[in-house]
Structure formats: structure tokens, C-alpha cells
PDB file of C-alpha atoms in Angstrom:
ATOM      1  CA  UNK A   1     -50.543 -13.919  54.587  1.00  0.00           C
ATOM      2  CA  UNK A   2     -48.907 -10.663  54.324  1.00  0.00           C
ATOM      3  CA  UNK A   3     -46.042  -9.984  51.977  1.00  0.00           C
ATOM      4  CA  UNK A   4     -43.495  -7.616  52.506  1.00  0.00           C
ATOM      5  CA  UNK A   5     -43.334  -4.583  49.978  1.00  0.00           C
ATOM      6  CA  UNK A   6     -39.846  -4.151  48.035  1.00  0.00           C
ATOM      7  CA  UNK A   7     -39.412  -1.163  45.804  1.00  0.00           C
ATOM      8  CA  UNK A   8     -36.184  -1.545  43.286  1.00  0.00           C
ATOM      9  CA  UNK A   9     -35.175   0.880  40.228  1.00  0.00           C
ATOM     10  CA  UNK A  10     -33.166   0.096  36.975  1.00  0.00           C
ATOM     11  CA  UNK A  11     -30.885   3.362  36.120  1.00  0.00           C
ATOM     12  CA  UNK A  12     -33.389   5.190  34.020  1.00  0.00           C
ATOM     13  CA  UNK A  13     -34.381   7.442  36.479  1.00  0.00           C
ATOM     14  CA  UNK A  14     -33.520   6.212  39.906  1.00  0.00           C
ATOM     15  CA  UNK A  15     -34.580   9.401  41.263  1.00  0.00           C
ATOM     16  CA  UNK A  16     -38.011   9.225  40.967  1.00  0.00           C
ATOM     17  CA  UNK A  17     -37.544   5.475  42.227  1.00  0.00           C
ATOM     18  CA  UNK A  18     -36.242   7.351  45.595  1.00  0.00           C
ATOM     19  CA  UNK A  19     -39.110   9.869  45.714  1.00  0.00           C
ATOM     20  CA  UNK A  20     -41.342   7.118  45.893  1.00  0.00           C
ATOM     21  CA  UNK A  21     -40.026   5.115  48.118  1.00  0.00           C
ATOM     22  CA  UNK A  22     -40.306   7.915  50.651  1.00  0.00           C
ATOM     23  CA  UNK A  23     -43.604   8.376  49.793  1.00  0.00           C
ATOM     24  CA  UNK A  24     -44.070   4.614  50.447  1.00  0.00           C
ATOM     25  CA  UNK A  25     -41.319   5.038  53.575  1.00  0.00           C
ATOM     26  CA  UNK A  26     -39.526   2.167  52.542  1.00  0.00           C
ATOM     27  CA  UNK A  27     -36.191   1.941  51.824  1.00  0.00           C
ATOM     28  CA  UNK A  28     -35.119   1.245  48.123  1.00  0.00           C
ATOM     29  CA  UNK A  29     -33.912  -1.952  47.589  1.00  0.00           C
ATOM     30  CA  UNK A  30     -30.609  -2.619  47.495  1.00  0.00           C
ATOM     31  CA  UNK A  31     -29.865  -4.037  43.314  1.00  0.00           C
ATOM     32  CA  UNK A  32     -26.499  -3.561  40.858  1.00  0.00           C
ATOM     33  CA  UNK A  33     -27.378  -3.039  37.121  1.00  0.00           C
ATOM     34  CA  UNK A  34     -24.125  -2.867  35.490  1.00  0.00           C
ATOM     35  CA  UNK A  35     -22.813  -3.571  31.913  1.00  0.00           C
ATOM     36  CA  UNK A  36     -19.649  -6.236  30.820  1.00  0.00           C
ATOM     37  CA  UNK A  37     -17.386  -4.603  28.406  1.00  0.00           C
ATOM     38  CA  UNK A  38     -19.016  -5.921  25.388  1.00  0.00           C
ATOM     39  CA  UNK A  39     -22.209  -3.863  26.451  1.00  0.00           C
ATOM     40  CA  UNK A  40     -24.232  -6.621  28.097  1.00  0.00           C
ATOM     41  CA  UNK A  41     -26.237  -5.933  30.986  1.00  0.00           C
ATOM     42  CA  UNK A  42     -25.743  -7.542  34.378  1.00  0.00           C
ATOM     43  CA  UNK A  43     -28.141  -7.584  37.308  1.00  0.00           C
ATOM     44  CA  UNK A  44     -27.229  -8.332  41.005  1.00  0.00           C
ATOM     45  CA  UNK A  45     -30.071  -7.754  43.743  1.00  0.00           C
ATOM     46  CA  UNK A  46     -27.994  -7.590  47.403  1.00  0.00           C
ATOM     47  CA  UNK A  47     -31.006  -8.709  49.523  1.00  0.00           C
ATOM     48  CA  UNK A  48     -33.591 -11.230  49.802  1.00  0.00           C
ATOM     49  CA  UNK A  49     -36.694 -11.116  47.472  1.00  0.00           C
ATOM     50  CA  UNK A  50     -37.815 -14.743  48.011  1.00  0.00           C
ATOM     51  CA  UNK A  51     -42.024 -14.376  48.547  1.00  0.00           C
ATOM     52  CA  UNK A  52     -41.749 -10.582  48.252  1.00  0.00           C
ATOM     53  CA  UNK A  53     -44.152  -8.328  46.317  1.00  0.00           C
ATOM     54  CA  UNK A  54     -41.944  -6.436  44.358  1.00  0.00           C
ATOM     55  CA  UNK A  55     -42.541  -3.608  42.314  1.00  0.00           C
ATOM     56  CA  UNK A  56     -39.654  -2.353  40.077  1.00  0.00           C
ATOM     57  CA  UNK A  57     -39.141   1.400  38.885  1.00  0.00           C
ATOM     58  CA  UNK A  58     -38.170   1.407  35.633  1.00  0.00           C
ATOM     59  CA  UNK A  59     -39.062   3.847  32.402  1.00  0.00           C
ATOM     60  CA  UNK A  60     -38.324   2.613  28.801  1.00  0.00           C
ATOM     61  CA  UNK A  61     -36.943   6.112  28.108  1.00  0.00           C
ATOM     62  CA  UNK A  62     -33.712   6.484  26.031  1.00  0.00           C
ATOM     63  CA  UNK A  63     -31.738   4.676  25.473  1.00  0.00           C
ATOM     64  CA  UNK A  64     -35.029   2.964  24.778  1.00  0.00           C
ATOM     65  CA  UNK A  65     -33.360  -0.703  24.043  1.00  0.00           C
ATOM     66  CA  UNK A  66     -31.206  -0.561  27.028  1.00  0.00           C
ATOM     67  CA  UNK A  67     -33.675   0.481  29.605  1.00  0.00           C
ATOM     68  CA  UNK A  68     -35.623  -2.416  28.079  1.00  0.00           C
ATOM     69  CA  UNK A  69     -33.013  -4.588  28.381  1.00  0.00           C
ATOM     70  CA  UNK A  70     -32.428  -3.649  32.039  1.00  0.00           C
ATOM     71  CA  UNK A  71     -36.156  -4.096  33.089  1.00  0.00           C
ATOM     72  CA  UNK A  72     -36.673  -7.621  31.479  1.00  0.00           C
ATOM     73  CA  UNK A  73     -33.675  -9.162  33.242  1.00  0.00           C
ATOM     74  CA  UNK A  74     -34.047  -7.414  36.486  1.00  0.00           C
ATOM     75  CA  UNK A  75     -37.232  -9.582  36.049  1.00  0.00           C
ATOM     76  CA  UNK A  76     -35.736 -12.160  35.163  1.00  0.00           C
ATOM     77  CA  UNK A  77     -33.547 -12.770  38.301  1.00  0.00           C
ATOM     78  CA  UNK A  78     -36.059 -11.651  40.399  1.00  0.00           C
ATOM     79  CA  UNK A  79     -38.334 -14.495  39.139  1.00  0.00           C
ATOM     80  CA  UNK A  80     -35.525 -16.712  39.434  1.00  0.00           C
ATOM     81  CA  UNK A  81     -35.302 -15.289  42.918  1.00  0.00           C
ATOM     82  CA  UNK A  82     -39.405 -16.601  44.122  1.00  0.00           C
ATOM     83  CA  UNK A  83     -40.266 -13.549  44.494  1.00  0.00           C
ATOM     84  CA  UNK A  84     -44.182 -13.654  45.093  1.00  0.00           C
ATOM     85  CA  UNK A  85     -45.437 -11.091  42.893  1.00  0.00           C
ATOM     86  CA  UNK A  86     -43.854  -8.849  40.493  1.00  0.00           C
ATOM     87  CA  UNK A  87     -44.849  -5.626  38.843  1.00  0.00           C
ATOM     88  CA  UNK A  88     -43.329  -3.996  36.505  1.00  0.00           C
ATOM     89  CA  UNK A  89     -43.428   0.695  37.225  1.00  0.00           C
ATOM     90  CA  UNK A  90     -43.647   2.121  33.678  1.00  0.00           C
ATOM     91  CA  UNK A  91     -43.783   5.851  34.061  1.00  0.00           C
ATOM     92  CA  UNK A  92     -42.825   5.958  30.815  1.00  0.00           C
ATOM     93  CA  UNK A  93     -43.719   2.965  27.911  1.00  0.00           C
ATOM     94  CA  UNK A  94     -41.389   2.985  25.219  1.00  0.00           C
ATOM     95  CA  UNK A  95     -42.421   1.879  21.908  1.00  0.00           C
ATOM     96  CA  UNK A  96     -45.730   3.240  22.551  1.00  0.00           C
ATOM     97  CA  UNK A  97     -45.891   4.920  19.299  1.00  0.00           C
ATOM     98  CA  UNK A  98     -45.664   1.869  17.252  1.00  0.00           C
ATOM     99  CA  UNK A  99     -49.501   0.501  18.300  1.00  0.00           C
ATOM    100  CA  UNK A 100     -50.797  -0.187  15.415  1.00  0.00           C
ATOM    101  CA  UNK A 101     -49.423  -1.341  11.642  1.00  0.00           C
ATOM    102  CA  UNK A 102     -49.552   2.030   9.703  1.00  0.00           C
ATOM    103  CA  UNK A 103     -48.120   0.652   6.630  1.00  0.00           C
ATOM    104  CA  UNK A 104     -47.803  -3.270   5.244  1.00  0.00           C
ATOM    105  CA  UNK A 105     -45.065  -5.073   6.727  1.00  0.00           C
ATOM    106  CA  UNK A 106     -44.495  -2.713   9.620  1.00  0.00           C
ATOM    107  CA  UNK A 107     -44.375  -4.273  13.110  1.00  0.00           C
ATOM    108  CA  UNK A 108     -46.681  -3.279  16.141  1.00  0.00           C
ATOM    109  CA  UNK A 109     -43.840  -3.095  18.365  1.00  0.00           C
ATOM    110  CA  UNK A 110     -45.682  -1.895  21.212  1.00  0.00           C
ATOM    111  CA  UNK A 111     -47.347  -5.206  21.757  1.00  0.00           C
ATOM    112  CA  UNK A 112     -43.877  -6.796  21.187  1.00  0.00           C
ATOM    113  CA  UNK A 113     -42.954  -4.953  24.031  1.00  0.00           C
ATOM    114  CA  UNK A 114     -45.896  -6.459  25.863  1.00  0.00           C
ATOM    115  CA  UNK A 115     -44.695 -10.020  25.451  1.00  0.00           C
ATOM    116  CA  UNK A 116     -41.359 -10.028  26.228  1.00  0.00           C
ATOM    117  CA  UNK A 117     -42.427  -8.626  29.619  1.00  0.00           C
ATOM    118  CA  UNK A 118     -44.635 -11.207  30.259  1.00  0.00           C
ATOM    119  CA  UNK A 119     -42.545 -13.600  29.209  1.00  0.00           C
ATOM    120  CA  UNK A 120     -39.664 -11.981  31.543  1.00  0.00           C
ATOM    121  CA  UNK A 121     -42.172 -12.749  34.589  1.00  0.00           C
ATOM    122  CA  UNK A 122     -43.980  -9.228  34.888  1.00  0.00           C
ATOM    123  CA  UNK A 123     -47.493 -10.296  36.500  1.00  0.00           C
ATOM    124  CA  UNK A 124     -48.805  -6.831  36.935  1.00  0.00           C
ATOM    125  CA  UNK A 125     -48.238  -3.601  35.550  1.00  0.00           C
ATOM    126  CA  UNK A 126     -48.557   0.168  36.361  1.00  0.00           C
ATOM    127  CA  UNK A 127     -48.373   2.777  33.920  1.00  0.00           C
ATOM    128  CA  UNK A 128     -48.349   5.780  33.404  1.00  0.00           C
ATOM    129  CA  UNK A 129     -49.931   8.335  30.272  1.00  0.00           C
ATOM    130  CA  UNK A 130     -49.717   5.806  27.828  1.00  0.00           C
ATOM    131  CA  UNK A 131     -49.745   6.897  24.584  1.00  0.00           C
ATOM    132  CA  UNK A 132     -52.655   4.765  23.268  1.00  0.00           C
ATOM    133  CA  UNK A 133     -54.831   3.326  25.535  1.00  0.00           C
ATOM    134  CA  UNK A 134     -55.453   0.177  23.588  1.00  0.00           C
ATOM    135  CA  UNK A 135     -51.684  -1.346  24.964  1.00  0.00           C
ATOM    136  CA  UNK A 136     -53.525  -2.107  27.728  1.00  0.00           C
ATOM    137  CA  UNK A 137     -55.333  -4.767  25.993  1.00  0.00           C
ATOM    138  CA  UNK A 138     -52.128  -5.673  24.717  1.00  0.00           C
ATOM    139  CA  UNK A 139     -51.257  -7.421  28.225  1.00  0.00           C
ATOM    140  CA  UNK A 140     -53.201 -10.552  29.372  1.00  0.00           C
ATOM    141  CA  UNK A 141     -52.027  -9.472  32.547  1.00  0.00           C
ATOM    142  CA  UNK A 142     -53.385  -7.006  34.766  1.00  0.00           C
ATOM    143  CA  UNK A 143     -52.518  -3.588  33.608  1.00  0.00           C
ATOM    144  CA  UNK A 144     -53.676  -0.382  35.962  1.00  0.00           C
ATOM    145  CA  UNK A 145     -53.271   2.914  33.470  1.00  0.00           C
ATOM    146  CA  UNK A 146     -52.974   6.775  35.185  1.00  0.00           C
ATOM    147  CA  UNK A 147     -53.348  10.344  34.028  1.00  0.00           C
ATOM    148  CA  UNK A 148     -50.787  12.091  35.952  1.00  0.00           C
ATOM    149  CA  UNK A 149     -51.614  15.439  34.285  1.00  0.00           C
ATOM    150  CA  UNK A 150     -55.454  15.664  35.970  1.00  0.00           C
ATOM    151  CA  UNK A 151     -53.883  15.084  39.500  1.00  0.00           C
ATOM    152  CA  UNK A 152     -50.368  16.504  39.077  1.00  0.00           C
ATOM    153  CA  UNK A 153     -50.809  19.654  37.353  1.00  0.00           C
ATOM    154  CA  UNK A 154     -54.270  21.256  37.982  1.00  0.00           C
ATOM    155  CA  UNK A 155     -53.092  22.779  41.118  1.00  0.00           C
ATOM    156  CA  UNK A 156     -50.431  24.265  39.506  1.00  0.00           C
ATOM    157  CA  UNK A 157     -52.543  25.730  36.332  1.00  0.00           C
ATOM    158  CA  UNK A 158     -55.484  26.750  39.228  1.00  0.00           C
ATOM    159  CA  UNK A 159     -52.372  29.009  40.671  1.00  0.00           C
ATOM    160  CA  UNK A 160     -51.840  30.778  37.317  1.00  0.00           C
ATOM    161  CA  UNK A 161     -54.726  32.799  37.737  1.00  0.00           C
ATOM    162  CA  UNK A 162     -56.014  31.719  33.923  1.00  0.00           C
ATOM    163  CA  UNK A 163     -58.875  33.839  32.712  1.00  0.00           C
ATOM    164  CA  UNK A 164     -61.939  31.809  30.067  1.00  0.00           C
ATOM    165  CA  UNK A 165     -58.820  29.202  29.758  1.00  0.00           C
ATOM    166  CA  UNK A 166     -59.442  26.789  26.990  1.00  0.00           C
ATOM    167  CA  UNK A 167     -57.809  22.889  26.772  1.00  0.00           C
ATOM    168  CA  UNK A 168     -56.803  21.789  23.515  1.00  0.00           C
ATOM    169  CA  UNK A 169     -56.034  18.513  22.052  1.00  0.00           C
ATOM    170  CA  UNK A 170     -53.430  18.850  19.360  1.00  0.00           C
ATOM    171  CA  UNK A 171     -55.198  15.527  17.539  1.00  0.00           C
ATOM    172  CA  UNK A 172     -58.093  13.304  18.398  1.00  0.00           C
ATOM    173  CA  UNK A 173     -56.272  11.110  19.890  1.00  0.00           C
ATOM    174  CA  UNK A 174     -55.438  12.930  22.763  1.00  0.00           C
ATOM    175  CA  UNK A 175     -59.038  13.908  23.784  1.00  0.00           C
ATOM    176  CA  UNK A 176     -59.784  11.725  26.700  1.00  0.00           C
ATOM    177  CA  UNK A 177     -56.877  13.376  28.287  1.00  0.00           C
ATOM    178  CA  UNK A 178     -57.738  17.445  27.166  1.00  0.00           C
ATOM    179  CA  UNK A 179     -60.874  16.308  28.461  1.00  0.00           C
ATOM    180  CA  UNK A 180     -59.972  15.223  32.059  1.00  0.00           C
ATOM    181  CA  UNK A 181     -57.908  18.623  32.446  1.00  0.00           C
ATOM    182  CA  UNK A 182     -60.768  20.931  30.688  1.00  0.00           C
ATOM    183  CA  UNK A 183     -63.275  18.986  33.392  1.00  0.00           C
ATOM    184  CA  UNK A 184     -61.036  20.290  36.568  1.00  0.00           C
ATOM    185  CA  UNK A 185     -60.175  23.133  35.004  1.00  0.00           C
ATOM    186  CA  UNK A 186     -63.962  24.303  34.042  1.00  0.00           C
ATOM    187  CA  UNK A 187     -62.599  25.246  30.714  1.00  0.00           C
ATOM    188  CA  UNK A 188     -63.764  24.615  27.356  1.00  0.00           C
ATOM    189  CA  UNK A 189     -62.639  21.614  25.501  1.00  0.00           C
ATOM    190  CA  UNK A 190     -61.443  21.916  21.781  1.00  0.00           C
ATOM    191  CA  UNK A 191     -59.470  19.836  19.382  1.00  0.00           C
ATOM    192  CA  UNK A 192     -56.834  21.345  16.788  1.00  0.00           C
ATOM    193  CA  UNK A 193     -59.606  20.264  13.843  1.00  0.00           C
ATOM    194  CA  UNK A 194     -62.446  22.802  15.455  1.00  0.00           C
ATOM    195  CA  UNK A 195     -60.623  25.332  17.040  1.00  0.00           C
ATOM    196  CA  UNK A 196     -62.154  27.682  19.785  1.00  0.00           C
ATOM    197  CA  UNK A 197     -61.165  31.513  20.279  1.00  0.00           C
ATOM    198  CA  UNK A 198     -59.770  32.549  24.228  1.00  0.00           C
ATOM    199  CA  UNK A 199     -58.006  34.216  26.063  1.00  0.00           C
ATOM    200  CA  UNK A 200     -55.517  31.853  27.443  1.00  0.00           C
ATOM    201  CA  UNK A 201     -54.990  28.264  25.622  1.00  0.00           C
ATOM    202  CA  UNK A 202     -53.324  24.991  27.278  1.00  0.00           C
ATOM    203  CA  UNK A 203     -52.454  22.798  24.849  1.00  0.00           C
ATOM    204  CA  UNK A 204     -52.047  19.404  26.117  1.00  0.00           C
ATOM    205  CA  UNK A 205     -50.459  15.516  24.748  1.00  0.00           C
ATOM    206  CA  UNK A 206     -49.180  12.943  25.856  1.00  0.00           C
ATOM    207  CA  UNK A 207     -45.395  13.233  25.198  1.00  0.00           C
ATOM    208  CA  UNK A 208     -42.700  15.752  23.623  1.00  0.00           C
ATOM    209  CA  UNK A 209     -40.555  14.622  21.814  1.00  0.00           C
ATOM    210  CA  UNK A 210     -39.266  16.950  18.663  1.00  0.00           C
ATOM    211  CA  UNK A 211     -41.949  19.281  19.799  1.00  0.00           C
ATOM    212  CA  UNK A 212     -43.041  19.881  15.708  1.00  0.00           C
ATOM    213  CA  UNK A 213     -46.725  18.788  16.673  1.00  0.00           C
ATOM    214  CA  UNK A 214     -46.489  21.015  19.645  1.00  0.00           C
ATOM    215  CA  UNK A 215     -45.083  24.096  17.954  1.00  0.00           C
ATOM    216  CA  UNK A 216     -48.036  23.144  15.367  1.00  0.00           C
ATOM    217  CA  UNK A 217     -50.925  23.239  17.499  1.00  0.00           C
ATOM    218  CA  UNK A 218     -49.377  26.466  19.157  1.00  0.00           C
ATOM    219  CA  UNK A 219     -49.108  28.829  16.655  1.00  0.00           C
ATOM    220  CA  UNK A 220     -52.483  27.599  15.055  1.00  0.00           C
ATOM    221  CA  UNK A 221     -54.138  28.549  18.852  1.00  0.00           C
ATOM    222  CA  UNK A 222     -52.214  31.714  18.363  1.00  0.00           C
ATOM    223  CA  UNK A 223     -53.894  33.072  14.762  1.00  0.00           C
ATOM    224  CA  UNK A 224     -56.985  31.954  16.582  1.00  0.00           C
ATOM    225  CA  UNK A 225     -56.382  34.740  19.251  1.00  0.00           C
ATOM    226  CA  UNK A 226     -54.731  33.323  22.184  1.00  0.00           C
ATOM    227  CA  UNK A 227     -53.186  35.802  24.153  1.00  0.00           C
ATOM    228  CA  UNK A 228     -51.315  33.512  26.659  1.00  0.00           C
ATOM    229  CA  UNK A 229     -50.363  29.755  25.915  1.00  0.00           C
ATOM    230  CA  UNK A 230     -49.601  26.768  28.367  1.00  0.00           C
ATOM    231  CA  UNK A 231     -48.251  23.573  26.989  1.00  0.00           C
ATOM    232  CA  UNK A 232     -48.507  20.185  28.716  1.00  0.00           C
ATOM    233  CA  UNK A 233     -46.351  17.213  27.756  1.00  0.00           C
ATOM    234  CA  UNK A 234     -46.078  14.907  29.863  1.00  0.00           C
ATOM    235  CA  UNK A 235     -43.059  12.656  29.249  1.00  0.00           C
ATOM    236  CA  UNK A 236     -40.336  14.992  28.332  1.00  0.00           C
ATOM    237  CA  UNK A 237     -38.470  13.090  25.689  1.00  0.00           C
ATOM    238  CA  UNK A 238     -36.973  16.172  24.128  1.00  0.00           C
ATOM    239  CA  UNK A 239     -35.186  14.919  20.989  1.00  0.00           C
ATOM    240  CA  UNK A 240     -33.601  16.135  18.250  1.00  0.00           C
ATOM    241  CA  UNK A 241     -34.620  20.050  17.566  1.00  0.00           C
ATOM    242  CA  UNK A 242     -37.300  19.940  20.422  1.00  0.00           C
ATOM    243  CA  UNK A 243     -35.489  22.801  22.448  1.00  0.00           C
ATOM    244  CA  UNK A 244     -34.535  25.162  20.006  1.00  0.00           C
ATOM    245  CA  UNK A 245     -38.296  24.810  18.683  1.00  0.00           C
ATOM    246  CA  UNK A 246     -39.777  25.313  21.871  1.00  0.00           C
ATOM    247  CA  UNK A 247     -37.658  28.842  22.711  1.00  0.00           C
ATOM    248  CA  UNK A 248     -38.757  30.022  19.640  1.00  0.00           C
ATOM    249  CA  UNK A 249     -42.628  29.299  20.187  1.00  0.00           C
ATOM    250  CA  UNK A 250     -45.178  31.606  21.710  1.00  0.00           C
ATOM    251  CA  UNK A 251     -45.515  28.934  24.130  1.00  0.00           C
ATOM    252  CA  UNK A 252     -45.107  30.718  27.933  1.00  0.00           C
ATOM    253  CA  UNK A 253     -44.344  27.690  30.118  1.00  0.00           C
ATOM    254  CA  UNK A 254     -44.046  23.673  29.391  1.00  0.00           C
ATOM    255  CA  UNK A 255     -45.311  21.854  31.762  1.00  0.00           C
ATOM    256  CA  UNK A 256     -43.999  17.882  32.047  1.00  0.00           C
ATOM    257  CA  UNK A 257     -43.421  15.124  34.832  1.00  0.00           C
ATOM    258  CA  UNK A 258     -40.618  13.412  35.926  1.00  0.00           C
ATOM    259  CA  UNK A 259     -41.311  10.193  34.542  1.00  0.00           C
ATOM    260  CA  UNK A 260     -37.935  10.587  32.072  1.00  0.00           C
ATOM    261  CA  UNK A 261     -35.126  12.480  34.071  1.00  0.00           C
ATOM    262  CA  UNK A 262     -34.433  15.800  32.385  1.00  0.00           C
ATOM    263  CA  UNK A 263     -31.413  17.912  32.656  1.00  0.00           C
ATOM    264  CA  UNK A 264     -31.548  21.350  33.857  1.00  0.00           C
ATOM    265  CA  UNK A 265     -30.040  22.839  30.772  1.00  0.00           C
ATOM    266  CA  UNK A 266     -33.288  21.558  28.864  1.00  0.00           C
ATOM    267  CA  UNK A 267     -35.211  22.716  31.764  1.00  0.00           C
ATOM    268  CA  UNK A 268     -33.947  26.622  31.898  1.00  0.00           C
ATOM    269  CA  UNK A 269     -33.159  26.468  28.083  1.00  0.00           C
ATOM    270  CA  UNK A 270     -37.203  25.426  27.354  1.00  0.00           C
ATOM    271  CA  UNK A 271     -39.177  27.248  30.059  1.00  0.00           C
ATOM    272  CA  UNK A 272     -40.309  23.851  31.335  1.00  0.00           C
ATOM    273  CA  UNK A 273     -41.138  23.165  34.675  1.00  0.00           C
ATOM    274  CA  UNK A 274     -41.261  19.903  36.167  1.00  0.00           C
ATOM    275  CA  UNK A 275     -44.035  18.052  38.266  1.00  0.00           C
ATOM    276  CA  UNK A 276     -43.414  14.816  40.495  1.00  0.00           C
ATOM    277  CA  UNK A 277     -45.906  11.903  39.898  1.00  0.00           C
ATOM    278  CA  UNK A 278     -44.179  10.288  42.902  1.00  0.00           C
ATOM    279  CA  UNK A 279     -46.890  10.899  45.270  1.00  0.00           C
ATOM    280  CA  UNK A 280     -49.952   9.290  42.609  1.00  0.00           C
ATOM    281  CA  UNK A 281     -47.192   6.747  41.382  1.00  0.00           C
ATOM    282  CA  UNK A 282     -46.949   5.665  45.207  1.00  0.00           C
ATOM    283  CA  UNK A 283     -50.418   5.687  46.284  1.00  0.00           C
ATOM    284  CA  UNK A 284     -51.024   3.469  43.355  1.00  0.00           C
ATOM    285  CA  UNK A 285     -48.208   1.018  44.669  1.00  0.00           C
ATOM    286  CA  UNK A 286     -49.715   1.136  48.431  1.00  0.00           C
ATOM    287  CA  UNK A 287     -52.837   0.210  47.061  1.00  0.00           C
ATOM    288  CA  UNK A 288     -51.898  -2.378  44.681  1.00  0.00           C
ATOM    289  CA  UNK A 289     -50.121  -3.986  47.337  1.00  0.00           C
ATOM    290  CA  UNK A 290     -52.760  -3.323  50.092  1.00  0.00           C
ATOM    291  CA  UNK A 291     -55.308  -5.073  48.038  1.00  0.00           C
ATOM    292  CA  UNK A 292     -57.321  -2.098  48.002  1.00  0.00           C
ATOM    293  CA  UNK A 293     -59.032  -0.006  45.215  1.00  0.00           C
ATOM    294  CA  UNK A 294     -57.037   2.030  42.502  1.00  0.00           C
ATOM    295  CA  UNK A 295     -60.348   3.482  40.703  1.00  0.00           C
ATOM    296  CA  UNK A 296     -60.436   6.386  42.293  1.00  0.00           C
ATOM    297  CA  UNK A 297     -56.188   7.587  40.865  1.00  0.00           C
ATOM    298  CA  UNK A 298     -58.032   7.143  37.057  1.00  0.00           C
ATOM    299  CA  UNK A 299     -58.663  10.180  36.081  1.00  0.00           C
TER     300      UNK A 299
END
């Protein structure tokens, strides 16, 4: 039996929701997420879900808690609803950070996070860069987990014209990923520990977010004799003094996605530019959907 694809978004970032569902070409469900006046969320979907495989659009960027909020009871009624299937479109996993207890009596909120979506009704989830790859095991639910940066943005850093370019990992915890880029890149591979003299360095992580590791890495690269310097974040939280650090770096260009909506004033203000993982975010839905193979969109 076939069941029919529905694509919905919460209000984190509804426009990457709508670049995907042209990808898809199907229309973007029709859903109200709205608050009361005491700050409550309310959720209202305006069409049929009942037996539907339903994949919801929704990063836990901030507001972290209320993006949250909005995704577990959007699952909620949509479980309430019969829908057949539903998976839950993290471009973006908040609480990411907190994977592991760094201290005693500190939470591992990222695995919190895990439960209460199961417990919502998320059977499946997509996601996207997250910051430790352990959260998958996290889930006992399947979990499929993409690079965006090895598919999304080695065209563009093949059409800068980079000469003996060098990846680096700011920590080794980011590895795997410098590794992916260095490996379509051709480049050498080094990690902020054991750095590596070039010409022009791309320093790469997961996320920005007050940009002090990034500003770090890039002015060590820089005493090591880097003449031109790339910088790829991938989620573009951009808090606090991230900005005003960035403009006065070295760095030449940021490169991010749009898995967290970004205003242009950040954009022009921080030399970013912005790539759209709506194309591998959509495959990745066809396919889950289609039954068919996602190995080939890990990177």
C-alpha cells in the first residue's frame, strides 16, 4: 500500500520547509502553530493526515525551548490524528552540546531531548550535522544522520580557485567532518593540535555560535602562514559577540546552511554566505518515503 507524502513546518524556519517541498513538488501542508496569551503553544493542522507519512520541518534553533515545544505537539496531534508514519526534519538539533555529563550532577540533555520525541510519537528521524554523532544512539528509533557541508559546499570552495588548500578541524571532535571535505577537496587534513603550513586554510565545525573557537583556530592557522582563510559553520547560530568577532577576524568568507534562518544584517555584517541543504534534505525525504536507500547522501 502506498501512502501519500505530507510535508508540514513549525515556524523555525518555514522557508527552508518551502524549498523542500518544491524540491519534493508537493505542496506544504496546510498547519496553524500559534501561541494563547499566556505563551502556550497551539497546533491546528487544516487537512487530513489520517494514514499519511508525514515528515515535519522543524529546527530546535532559538528560541531553543519553544521550537521544542512546537515540534513535540505538532507530533502530538498528528499522532492523535493516525497518521501512518511520522518523522521528525531536524536540520538543526538543539541541545546537542549537552551529550555527555562534563561535571557531577549535570544533565545529558541531549538524550532528554531524545525521549520526549519519542515519547511525542516521532518514529523516524532525519538530521542534519549533528554535533556528536553518538545522539544517534541516543534514539531507539531509526535515526538517518547527513553532512551537508561534503555535498553542499564543495562546489562552491572548487569555484574559489584554492591553491595547496588545507582543511582544518578546530578540535578532534570535528575530524570525521574536516575529513569528508579534505577527501573532495584533495587537500590535506590537519587538526588545531598538529597544525600544517599552506597557502589557503578552511577551517571547518559543526556550528557557530559566539564564534570564540572559530576566531581561535583562525588566527592560530594565520601565525602558521595562511595567506587566505575560509571558515565553514554550518548551523549559523550567531549569538552573543559572534558578529563583531567574525568582522574583526582574518577570516575571508563564512560559509553556513540554511538550516537556522539568518537575517541579512548578520549575513552582509559577517561576510557569510549561505548554502541551501534543501535539495540533500529532500532527496533524503523521497527516499525515506520511497523505501529506497539513503547510504549513498552519508558523506
Amino acid at each position: 500500500m502506498a501512502y501519500e507524502l505530507k510535508l508540514f513546518s513549525g515556524n523555525a524556519n518555514r522557508a527552508l520547509a518551502e524549498e523542500i517541498a518544491q524540491y519534493l513538488r508537493v505542496p506544504l501542508g496546510e498547519s496553524e502553530v500559534s501561541r494563547f496569551s499566556d505563551g502556550e503553544v497551539f497546533v491546528q493542522f487544516n487537512e487530513n493526515v489520517r494514514g499519511a507519512d508525514v515528515f515535519v520541518v522543524q529546527p530546535t534553533c532559538p528560541p531553543v525551548n519553544d521550537t521544542l515545544m512546537e515540534l513535540l505537539i505538532m507530533t502530538d496531534a498528528l499522532k492523535r490524528a493516525s497518521a501512518h508514519r511520522i518523522t521528525a526534519v531536524l536540520p538543526y538539533y538543539g541541545y546537542a552540546r549537552q551529550d555527555r555529563k562534563v561535571a557531577g550532577r549535570a544533565p545529558i540533555s541531549a538524550k532528554l531531548v531524545a525521549d520526549l520525541l519519542e515519547k511525542a510519537g516521532v518514529q523516524r528521524v532525519l538530521a542534519l550535522d549533528l554535533h556528536a554523532g553518538q545522539i544517534q544512539g541516543f534514539f531507539n528509533i531509526p535515526v538517518d544522520h547527513l553532512f551537508s557541508a561534503p555535498v553542499v559546499m564543495i562546489d562552491y570552495l572548487k569555484k574559489k580557485d584554492l591553491h595547496d588548500p588545507v582543511v582544518v578541524s578546530p578540535d578532534a571532535g570535528g575530524v570525521e567532518r574536516a575529513r569528508a571535505i579534505a577527501k573532495r577537496l584533495n587537500s590535506g587534513l590537519a587538526i588545531i593540535d598538529k597544525r600544517r603550513d599552506g597557502p589557503n586554510l578552511v577551517v571547518i565545525d559543526d556550528m557557530i555560535d559566539t564564534a570564540g573557537t572559530l576566531v581561535q583556530a583562525v588566527m592560530a592557522v594565520q601565525r602558521e602562514g595562511a595567506k587566505r582563510i575560509f571558515a565553514i559553520g554550518v548551523h549559523a547560530v550567531l549569538s552573543g559577540p559572534a558578529i563583531d568577532r567574525i568582522k574583526a577576524s582574518p577570516i575571508e568568507e563564512v560559509l553556513v546552511t540554511n538550516s537556522i534562518p539568518l537575517p541579512e544584517d548578520k549575513r552582509v555584517a559577517g561576510r557569510i554566505t549561505v548554502l541551501s541543504v534543501a535539495p540533500l534534505l529532500g532527496e533524503a525525504i523521497r527516499r525515506i518515503h520511497d523505501e529506497e536507500s539513503v547510504s549513498t547522501l552519508f558523506v
